[in-house]
Short mmCIF file of C-alpha atoms in Angstrom, two decimals:
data_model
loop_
_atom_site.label_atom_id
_atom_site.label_comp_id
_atom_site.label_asym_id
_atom_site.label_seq_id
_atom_site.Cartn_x
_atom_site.Cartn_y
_atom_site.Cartn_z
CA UNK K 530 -6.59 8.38 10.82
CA UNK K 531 -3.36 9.75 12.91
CA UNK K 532 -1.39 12.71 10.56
CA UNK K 533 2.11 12.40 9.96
CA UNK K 534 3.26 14.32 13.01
CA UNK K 535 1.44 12.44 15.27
CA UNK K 536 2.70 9.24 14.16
CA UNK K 537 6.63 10.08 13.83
CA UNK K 538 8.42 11.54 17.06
CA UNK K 539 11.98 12.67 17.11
CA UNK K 540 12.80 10.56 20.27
CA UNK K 541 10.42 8.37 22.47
CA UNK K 542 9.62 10.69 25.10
CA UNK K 543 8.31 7.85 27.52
CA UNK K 544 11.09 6.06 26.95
CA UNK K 545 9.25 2.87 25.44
CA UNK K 546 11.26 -0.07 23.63
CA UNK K 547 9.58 -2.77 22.40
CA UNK K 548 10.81 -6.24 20.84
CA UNK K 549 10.53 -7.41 17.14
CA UNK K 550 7.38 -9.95 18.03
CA UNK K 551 5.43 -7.49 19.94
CA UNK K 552 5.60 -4.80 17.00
CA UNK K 553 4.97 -7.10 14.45
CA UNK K 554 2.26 -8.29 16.34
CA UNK K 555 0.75 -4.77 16.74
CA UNK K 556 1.40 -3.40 13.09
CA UNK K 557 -0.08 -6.50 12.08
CA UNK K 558 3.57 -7.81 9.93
CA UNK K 559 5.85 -10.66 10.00
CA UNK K 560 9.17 -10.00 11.72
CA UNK K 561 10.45 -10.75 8.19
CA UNK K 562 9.05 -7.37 7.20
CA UNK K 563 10.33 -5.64 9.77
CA UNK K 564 13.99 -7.11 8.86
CA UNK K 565 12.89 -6.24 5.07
CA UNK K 566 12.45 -2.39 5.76
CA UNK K 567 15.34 -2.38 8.65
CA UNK K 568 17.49 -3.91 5.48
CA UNK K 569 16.35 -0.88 3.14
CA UNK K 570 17.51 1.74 5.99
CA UNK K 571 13.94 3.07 6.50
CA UNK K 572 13.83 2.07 10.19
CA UNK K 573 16.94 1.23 12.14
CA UNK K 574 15.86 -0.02 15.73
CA UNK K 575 18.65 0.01 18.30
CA UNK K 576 20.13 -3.41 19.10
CA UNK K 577 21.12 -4.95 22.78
CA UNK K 578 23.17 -7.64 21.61
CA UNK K 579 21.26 -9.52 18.86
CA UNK K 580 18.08 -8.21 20.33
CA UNK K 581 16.67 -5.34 17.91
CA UNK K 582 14.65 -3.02 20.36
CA UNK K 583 12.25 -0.54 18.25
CA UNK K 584 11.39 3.14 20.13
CA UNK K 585 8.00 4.87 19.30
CA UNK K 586 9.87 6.77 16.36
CA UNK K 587 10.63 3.09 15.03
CA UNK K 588 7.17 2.34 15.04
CA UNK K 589 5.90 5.44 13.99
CA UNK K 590 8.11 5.21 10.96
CA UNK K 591 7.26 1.45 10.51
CA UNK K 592 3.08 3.26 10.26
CA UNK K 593 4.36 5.61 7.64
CA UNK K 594 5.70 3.16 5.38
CA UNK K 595 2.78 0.69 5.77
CA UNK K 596 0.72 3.59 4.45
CA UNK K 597 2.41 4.41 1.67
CA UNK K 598 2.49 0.99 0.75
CA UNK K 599 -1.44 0.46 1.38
CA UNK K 600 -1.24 3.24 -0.99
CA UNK K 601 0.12 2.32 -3.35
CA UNK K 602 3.58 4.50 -3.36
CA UNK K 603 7.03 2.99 -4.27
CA UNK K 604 9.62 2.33 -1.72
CA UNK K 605 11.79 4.90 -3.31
CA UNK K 606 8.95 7.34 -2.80
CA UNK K 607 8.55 6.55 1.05
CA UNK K 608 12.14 7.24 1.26
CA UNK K 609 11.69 10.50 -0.07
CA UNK K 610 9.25 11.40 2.34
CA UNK K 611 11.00 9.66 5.55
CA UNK K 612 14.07 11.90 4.67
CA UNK K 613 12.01 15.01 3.50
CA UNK K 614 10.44 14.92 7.30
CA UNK K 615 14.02 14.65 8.94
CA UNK K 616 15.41 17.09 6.74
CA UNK K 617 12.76 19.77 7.38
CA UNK K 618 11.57 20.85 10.77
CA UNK K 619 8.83 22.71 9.84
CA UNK K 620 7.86 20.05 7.21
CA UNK K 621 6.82 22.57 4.50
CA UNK K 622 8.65 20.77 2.17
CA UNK K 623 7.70 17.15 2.84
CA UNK K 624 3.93 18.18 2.95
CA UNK K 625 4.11 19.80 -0.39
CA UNK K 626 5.97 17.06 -2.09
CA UNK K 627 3.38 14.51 -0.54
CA UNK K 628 0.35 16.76 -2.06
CA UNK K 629 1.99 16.35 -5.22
CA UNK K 630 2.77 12.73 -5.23
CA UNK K 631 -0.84 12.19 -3.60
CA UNK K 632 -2.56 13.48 -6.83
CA UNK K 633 -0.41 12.00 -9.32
CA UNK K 634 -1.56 9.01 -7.29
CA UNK K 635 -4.89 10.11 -7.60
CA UNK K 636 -5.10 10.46 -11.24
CA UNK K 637 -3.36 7.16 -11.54
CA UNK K 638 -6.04 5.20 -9.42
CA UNK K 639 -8.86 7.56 -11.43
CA UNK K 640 -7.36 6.20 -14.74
CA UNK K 641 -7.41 2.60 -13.89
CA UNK K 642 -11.22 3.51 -12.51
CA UNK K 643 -12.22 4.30 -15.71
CA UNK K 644 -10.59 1.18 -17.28
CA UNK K 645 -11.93 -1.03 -14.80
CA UNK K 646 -15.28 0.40 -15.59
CA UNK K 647 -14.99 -0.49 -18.90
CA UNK K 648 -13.51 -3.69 -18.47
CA UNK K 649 -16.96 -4.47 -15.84
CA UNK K 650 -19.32 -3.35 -18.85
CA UNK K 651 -17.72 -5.17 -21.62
CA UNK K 652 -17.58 -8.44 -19.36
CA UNK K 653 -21.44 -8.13 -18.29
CA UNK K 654 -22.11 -7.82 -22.55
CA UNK K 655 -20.31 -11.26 -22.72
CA UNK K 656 -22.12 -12.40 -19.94
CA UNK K 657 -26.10 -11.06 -21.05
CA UNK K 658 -24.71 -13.01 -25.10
CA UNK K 659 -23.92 -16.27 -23.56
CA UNK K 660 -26.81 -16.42 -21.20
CA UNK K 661 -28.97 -14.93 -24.37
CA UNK K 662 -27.15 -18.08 -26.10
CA UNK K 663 -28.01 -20.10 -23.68
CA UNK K 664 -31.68 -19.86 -23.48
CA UNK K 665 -32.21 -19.61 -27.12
CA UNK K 666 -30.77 -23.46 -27.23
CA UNK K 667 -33.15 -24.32 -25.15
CA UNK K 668 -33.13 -27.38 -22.17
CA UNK K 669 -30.94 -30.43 -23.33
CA UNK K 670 -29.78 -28.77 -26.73
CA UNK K 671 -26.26 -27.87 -27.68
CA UNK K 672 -25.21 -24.82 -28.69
CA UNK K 673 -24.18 -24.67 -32.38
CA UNK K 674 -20.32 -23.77 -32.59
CA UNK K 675 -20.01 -20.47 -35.07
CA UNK K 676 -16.98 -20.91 -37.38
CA UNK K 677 -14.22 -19.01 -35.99
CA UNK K 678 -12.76 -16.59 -38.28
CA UNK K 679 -9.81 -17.43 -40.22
#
């Protein structure tokens, strides 16, 4: 996986533009969500006429916020970061406030670990009853309804 500084630069040192097909097409988005994030402010590609041409920092940004998407952060939260890394040159600050929203993250997904655990074990107890059910009626025999409790 790239690290942040690799994928945002502060200008496109080879000079590269690209149109709104060809980097959907290579992040793998619509153009829609391209126009979605421009709308937001988190990318702002330069425009020749109504042509929106994206630099390397566009696209670079564009990987950031996929990420933090794919991981489950808040839009508000990637726009903390994107504006922690302009803001800071050295990008102390940005690191240590994405090491603190990465665990809190972290203990999120760990809490819904444990509930999903216990959702799997309850659900395979249903499952080993009505199979247990099942067999204990025997080939062509029905099941005998229990009285549901009132």
């Amino acid at each position: 996986m790239e690290n942040v500084r690799s994928l945002v630069r502060k200008a496109p040192a080879d000079g590269v533009r690209k149109g709104i097909q060809e980097v959907a097409e290579q992040l793998g988005v619509t153009q829609r969500t391209l126009r979605f994030y421009e709308g937001k402010g988190l990318i702002d590609p330069e425009r020749v006429g109504n042509t929106r041409v994206y630099t390397r920092r566009d696209i670079g940004r564009m990987q950031l916020i996929l990420r933090g998407k794919r991981l489950g952060f808040s839009i508000r939260e990637i726009v903390e970061f994107l504006d922690l890394y302009d803001a800071d040159p050295d990008h102390v600050e940005q690191m240590a406030r994405l090491a603190e929203r990465v665990r809190e993250r972290l203990a999120d997904l760990e809490k819904q670990q444990v509930a999903l655990v216990d959702t799997i074990r309850e659900l395979r107890q249903i499952e080993q009853e009505a199979t247990a059910r099942i067999g204990q009626a025997g080939p062509g025999r029905t099941i005998q309804r229990r009285p549901s409790p009132r």
